[in-house]
mmCIF file of C-alpha atoms and ligand atoms in Angstrom:
data_model
loop_
_atom_site.group_PDB
_atom_site.id
_atom_site.type_symbol
_atom_site.label_atom_id
_atom_site.label_comp_id
_atom_site.label_asym_id
_atom_site.label_seq_id
_atom_site.Cartn_x
_atom_site.Cartn_y
_atom_site.Cartn_z
ATOM 1 C CA UNK F 1 0.000 0.000 0.000
ATOM 2 C CA UNK F 2 2.872 2.371 0.695
ATOM 3 C CA UNK F 3 3.625 2.233 -3.052
ATOM 4 C CA UNK F 4 0.106 3.273 -4.083
ATOM 5 C CA UNK F 5 1.383 6.698 -5.132
ATOM 6 C CA UNK F 6 3.386 5.030 -7.894
ATOM 7 C CA UNK F 7 0.096 4.156 -9.588
ATOM 8 C CA UNK F 8 -0.724 7.859 -9.962
ATOM 9 C CA UNK F 9 1.699 8.287 -12.816
ATOM 10 C CA UNK F 10 3.184 9.701 -14.932
ATOM 11 C CA UNK F 11 3.372 13.062 -13.186
ATOM 12 C CA UNK F 12 4.998 16.321 -14.341
ATOM 13 C CA UNK F 13 8.333 17.091 -12.740
ATOM 14 C CA UNK F 14 9.294 20.547 -11.541
ATOM 15 C CA UNK F 15 12.595 21.852 -10.280
ATOM 16 C CA UNK F 16 11.689 23.870 -7.213
ATOM 17 C CA UNK F 17 14.020 26.755 -6.549
ATOM 18 C CA UNK F 18 14.187 28.396 -3.129
ATOM 19 C CA UNK F 19 16.638 30.541 -1.179
ATOM 20 C CA UNK F 20 17.526 30.428 2.489
ATOM 21 C CA UNK F 21 17.614 33.521 4.726
ATOM 22 C CA UNK F 22 21.177 34.213 3.529
ATOM 23 C CA UNK F 23 19.984 34.189 -0.098
ATOM 24 C CA UNK F 24 21.709 30.902 -0.970
ATOM 25 C CA UNK F 25 19.998 29.113 -3.874
ATOM 26 C CA UNK F 26 18.614 25.564 -3.632
ATOM 27 C CA UNK F 27 16.987 23.449 -6.345
ATOM 28 C CA UNK F 28 15.204 20.091 -6.030
ATOM 29 C CA UNK F 29 13.085 18.022 -8.425
ATOM 30 C CA UNK F 30 9.591 17.181 -7.201
ATOM 31 C CA UNK F 31 6.756 15.295 -8.903
ATOM 32 C CA UNK F 32 4.174 15.265 -6.117
ATOM 33 C CA UNK F 33 2.867 18.516 -7.506
ATOM 34 C CA UNK F 34 -0.547 19.845 -8.551
ATOM 35 C CA UNK F 35 -2.621 22.970 -9.163
ATOM 36 C CA UNK F 36 -5.269 23.337 -6.428
ATOM 37 C CA UNK F 37 -7.150 26.526 -7.361
ATOM 38 C CA UNK F 38 -7.317 28.738 -10.437
ATOM 39 C CA UNK F 39 -8.646 32.003 -8.952
ATOM 40 C CA UNK F 40 -6.594 32.883 -7.026
ATOM 41 C CA UNK F 41 -3.983 30.686 -8.721
ATOM 42 C CA UNK F 42 -2.673 28.231 -6.129
ATOM 43 C CA UNK F 43 -0.244 25.374 -6.792
ATOM 44 C CA UNK F 44 0.960 22.811 -4.265
ATOM 45 C CA UNK F 45 3.533 20.103 -3.778
ATOM 46 C CA UNK F 46 4.445 17.612 -1.084
ATOM 47 C CA UNK F 47 7.861 17.209 0.507
ATOM 48 C CA UNK F 48 9.561 15.850 3.612
ATOM 49 C CA UNK F 49 10.417 17.871 6.706
ATOM 50 C CA UNK F 50 14.093 17.025 6.101
ATOM 51 C CA UNK F 51 14.266 18.700 2.686
ATOM 52 C CA UNK F 52 16.159 21.959 2.259
ATOM 53 C CA UNK F 53 13.218 23.058 0.117
ATOM 54 C CA UNK F 54 10.912 22.891 3.158
ATOM 55 C CA UNK F 55 13.457 24.558 5.440
ATOM 56 C CA UNK F 56 14.051 27.398 2.979
ATOM 57 C CA UNK F 57 10.338 28.028 2.471
ATOM 58 C CA UNK F 58 9.879 28.197 6.257
ATOM 59 C CA UNK F 59 12.570 30.901 6.291
ATOM 60 C CA UNK F 60 11.705 32.955 3.215
ATOM 61 C CA UNK F 61 8.133 31.921 2.192
ATOM 62 C CA UNK F 62 8.845 31.937 -1.547
ATOM 63 C CA UNK F 63 9.528 29.358 -4.258
ATOM 64 C CA UNK F 64 9.536 28.935 -8.035
ATOM 65 C CA UNK F 65 8.176 25.880 -9.895
ATOM 66 C CA UNK F 66 10.234 25.301 -13.050
ATOM 67 C CA UNK F 67 8.767 22.751 -15.479
ATOM 68 C CA UNK F 68 11.347 20.144 -16.495
ATOM 69 C CA UNK F 69 11.700 19.298 -20.226
ATOM 70 C CA UNK F 70 13.237 16.054 -21.453
ATOM 71 C CA UNK F 71 16.342 17.919 -22.604
ATOM 72 C CA UNK F 72 17.597 18.399 -19.017
ATOM 73 C CA UNK F 73 16.728 14.996 -17.538
ATOM 74 C CA UNK F 74 20.306 14.227 -16.449
ATOM 75 C CA UNK F 75 20.778 17.647 -14.860
ATOM 76 C CA UNK F 76 17.381 17.336 -13.144
ATOM 77 C CA UNK F 77 18.430 13.997 -11.659
ATOM 78 C CA UNK F 78 21.718 15.437 -10.408
ATOM 79 C CA UNK F 79 19.685 18.066 -8.518
ATOM 80 C CA UNK F 80 17.978 15.271 -6.527
ATOM 81 C CA UNK F 81 21.254 14.330 -4.820
ATOM 82 C CA UNK F 82 21.384 15.256 -1.181
ATOM 83 C CA UNK F 83 23.973 18.032 -0.873
ATOM 84 C CA UNK F 84 24.931 20.097 2.181
ATOM 85 C CA UNK F 85 22.599 22.995 2.892
ATOM 86 C CA UNK F 86 23.660 26.133 1.021
ATOM 87 C CA UNK F 87 25.147 24.275 -1.970
ATOM 88 C CA UNK F 88 23.498 25.405 -5.217
ATOM 89 C CA UNK F 89 22.394 22.249 -7.069
ATOM 90 C CA UNK F 90 21.895 24.234 -10.279
ATOM 91 C CA UNK F 91 25.589 25.048 -10.339
ATOM 92 C CA UNK F 92 26.563 21.461 -9.521
ATOM 93 C CA UNK F 93 24.324 20.137 -12.308
ATOM 94 C CA UNK F 94 25.444 22.712 -14.878
ATOM 95 C CA UNK F 95 22.103 24.496 -15.192
ATOM 96 C CA UNK F 96 21.697 28.269 -15.623
ATOM 97 C CA UNK F 97 19.544 30.583 -13.566
ATOM 98 C CA UNK F 98 18.287 34.161 -13.825
ATOM 99 C CA UNK F 99 16.451 36.569 -11.531
ATOM 100 C CA UNK F 100 12.710 36.198 -11.083
ATOM 101 C CA UNK F 101 10.318 39.127 -11.561
ATOM 102 C CA UNK F 102 8.808 39.224 -8.052
ATOM 103 C CA UNK F 103 10.385 36.644 -5.737
ATOM 104 C CA UNK F 104 13.988 36.015 -4.644
ATOM 105 C CA UNK F 105 14.371 32.374 -5.835
ATOM 106 C CA UNK F 106 15.513 32.336 -9.485
ATOM 107 C CA UNK F 107 14.066 30.938 -12.708
ATOM 108 C CA UNK F 108 15.884 27.948 -14.202
ATOM 109 C CA UNK F 109 16.780 29.195 -17.693
ATOM 110 C CA UNK F 110 16.486 25.779 -19.384
ATOM 111 C CA UNK F 111 12.899 25.334 -18.106
ATOM 112 C CA UNK F 112 10.171 26.643 -20.470
ATOM 113 C CA UNK F 113 7.719 27.493 -17.664
ATOM 114 C CA UNK F 114 8.485 29.269 -14.381
ATOM 115 C CA UNK F 115 5.784 29.909 -11.771
ATOM 116 C CA UNK F 116 6.847 32.357 -9.066
ATOM 117 C CA UNK F 117 5.002 31.650 -5.813
ATOM 118 C CA UNK F 118 4.515 33.113 -2.366
ATOM 119 C CA UNK F 119 3.610 30.703 0.439
ATOM 120 C CA UNK F 120 -0.161 30.588 0.966
ATOM 121 C CA UNK F 121 -0.617 27.630 3.337
ATOM 122 C CA UNK F 122 0.964 24.408 4.576
ATOM 123 C CA UNK F 123 -0.737 21.205 5.622
ATOM 124 C CA UNK F 124 1.451 19.162 7.939
ATOM 125 C CA UNK F 125 1.120 15.372 7.678
ATOM 126 C CA UNK F 126 3.048 12.838 9.787
ATOM 127 C CA UNK F 127 6.046 12.630 7.432
ATOM 128 C CA UNK F 128 5.271 14.960 4.562
ATOM 129 C CA UNK F 129 4.070 18.523 4.333
ATOM 130 C CA UNK F 130 1.908 19.901 1.534
ATOM 131 C CA UNK F 131 3.080 23.391 0.637
ATOM 132 C CA UNK F 132 0.752 25.636 -1.351
ATOM 133 C CA UNK F 133 1.794 28.875 -2.969
ATOM 134 C CA UNK F 134 -0.040 31.676 -4.702
ATOM 135 C CA UNK F 135 1.367 32.295 -8.183
ATOM 136 C CA UNK F 136 2.460 35.935 -8.252
ATOM 137 C CA UNK F 137 4.162 35.836 -11.645
ATOM 138 C CA UNK F 138 4.032 33.249 -14.439
ATOM 139 C CA UNK F 139 6.489 32.990 -17.291
ATOM 140 C CA UNK F 140 6.415 30.723 -20.348
ATOM 141 C CA UNK F 141 8.786 30.809 -23.288
ATOM 142 C CA UNK F 142 7.088 31.954 -26.497
ATOM 143 C CA UNK F 143 7.225 28.655 -28.381
ATOM 144 C CA UNK F 144 5.965 26.707 -25.332
ATOM 145 C CA UNK F 145 2.447 28.119 -25.759
ATOM 146 C CA UNK F 146 0.004 27.371 -28.573
ATOM 147 C CA UNK F 147 -3.646 28.533 -28.570
ATOM 148 C CA UNK F 148 -3.299 29.645 -24.944
ATOM 149 C CA UNK F 149 -2.142 26.211 -23.765
ATOM 150 C CA UNK F 150 1.152 24.517 -23.139
ATOM 151 C CA UNK F 151 2.327 22.834 -26.353
ATOM 152 C CA UNK F 152 3.627 19.433 -25.188
ATOM 153 C CA UNK F 153 4.951 18.631 -28.654
ATOM 154 C CA UNK F 154 7.397 21.528 -28.336
ATOM 155 C CA UNK F 155 8.059 21.391 -24.587
ATOM 156 C CA UNK F 156 8.332 17.589 -24.287
ATOM 157 C CA UNK F 157 7.718 17.659 -20.519
ATOM 158 C CA UNK F 158 9.505 14.947 -18.573
ATOM 159 C CA UNK F 159 6.951 12.911 -16.622
ATOM 160 C CA UNK F 160 7.860 10.753 -13.635
ATOM 161 C CA UNK F 161 6.772 7.130 -13.427
ATOM 162 C CA UNK F 162 9.003 5.989 -10.550
ATOM 163 C CA UNK F 163 12.698 5.928 -9.637
ATOM 164 C CA UNK F 164 14.673 6.481 -12.840
ATOM 165 C CA UNK F 165 11.750 5.708 -15.181
ATOM 166 C CA UNK F 166 10.131 8.559 -17.089
ATOM 167 C CA UNK F 167 7.693 9.222 -19.906
ATOM 168 C CA UNK F 168 8.167 12.052 -22.368
ATOM 169 C CA UNK F 169 4.928 13.918 -22.973
ATOM 170 C CA UNK F 170 4.796 14.828 -26.629
ATOM 171 C CA UNK F 171 1.709 13.406 -28.298
ATOM 172 C CA UNK F 172 -1.513 15.377 -27.987
ATOM 173 C CA UNK F 173 -4.999 14.033 -28.583
ATOM 174 C CA UNK F 174 -8.201 16.103 -28.572
ATOM 175 C CA UNK F 175 -11.942 15.507 -28.236
HETATM 176 C C1 FMN C 201 11.960 12.796 -10.523
HETATM 177 C C2 FMN C 201 12.020 13.038 -9.028
HETATM 178 C C3 FMN C 201 10.880 13.438 -8.359
HETATM 179 C C4 FMN C 201 10.909 13.680 -6.972
HETATM 180 N N1 FMN C 201 9.763 14.102 -6.342
HETATM 181 C C5 FMN C 201 9.824 14.413 -5.035
HETATM 182 C C6 FMN C 201 8.655 14.959 -4.393
HETATM 183 O O1 FMN C 201 7.615 15.188 -5.009
HETATM 184 N N2 FMN C 201 8.766 15.265 -3.074
HETATM 185 C C7 FMN C 201 9.935 15.082 -2.371
HETATM 186 O O2 FMN C 201 9.979 15.384 -1.174
HETATM 187 N N3 FMN C 201 11.049 14.573 -2.961
HETATM 188 C C8 FMN C 201 11.016 14.259 -4.272
HETATM 189 N N4 FMN C 201 12.135 13.785 -4.885
HETATM 190 C C9 FMN C 201 13.373 13.638 -4.097
HETATM 191 C C10 FMN C 201 14.045 14.996 -3.867
HETATM 192 O O3 FMN C 201 14.354 15.632 -5.091
HETATM 193 C C11 FMN C 201 15.333 14.793 -3.056
HETATM 194 O O4 FMN C 201 15.004 14.271 -1.788
HETATM 195 C C12 FMN C 201 16.153 16.059 -2.912
HETATM 196 O O5 FMN C 201 17.420 15.741 -2.349
HETATM 197 C C13 FMN C 201 15.516 17.105 -2.029
HETATM 198 O O6 FMN C 201 16.340 18.240 -2.119
HETATM 199 P P1 FMN C 201 16.429 19.392 -1.061
HETATM 200 O O7 FMN C 201 16.837 18.789 0.271
HETATM 201 O O8 FMN C 201 17.477 20.291 -1.648
HETATM 202 O O9 FMN C 201 15.078 20.051 -0.963
HETATM 203 C C14 FMN C 201 12.120 13.507 -6.253
HETATM 204 C C15 FMN C 201 13.263 13.103 -6.941
HETATM 205 C C16 FMN C 201 13.219 12.869 -8.318
HETATM 206 C C17 FMN C 201 14.462 12.432 -9.050
#
């Protein structure tokens, strides 16, 4: 039963960028992630109390969700390694970053979508905490959007099945 979550797959992967109170950048891939409201726009993800992501959000109350394309799968995976607090995983993995519009955590340049969030609420479970943020600025690269929607054929979002197994989202079908 503890593996039931693996049946809710494949799920989009985001690199979550945060900063600690000293402004040091952290990045971690997460796939337990979902929108929860559209107006106001709220997105949420689930993480452990041990993660630097959780600790940083407790300190600075901001984060950015960066959608992971297939093209950076190796770099994304490198960012999941547990590194000492304060070490910038983006640098270690060879990814680029740039300033956000509103919040302190940066955009990941290689990611076609960046959602800047301010902490809205947390729900504390026994081992994991659901962290919800209000989107205060949303950025998508020009070719990532078609007819007002994400174009998966261009973006090729990396979707998580489990462990090191992924699906590449690229084929659309419509009703
Ligand atoms: C594809 C992928 C998806 C992941 N999804 C999650 C997740 O949703 N929640 C979580 O807590 N950890 C998840 N992890 C593990 C974290 O990325 C890992 O524990 C990381 O070291 C946490 O980094 P941090 O301590 O810098 O926050 C995932 C790892 C990978 C490779």
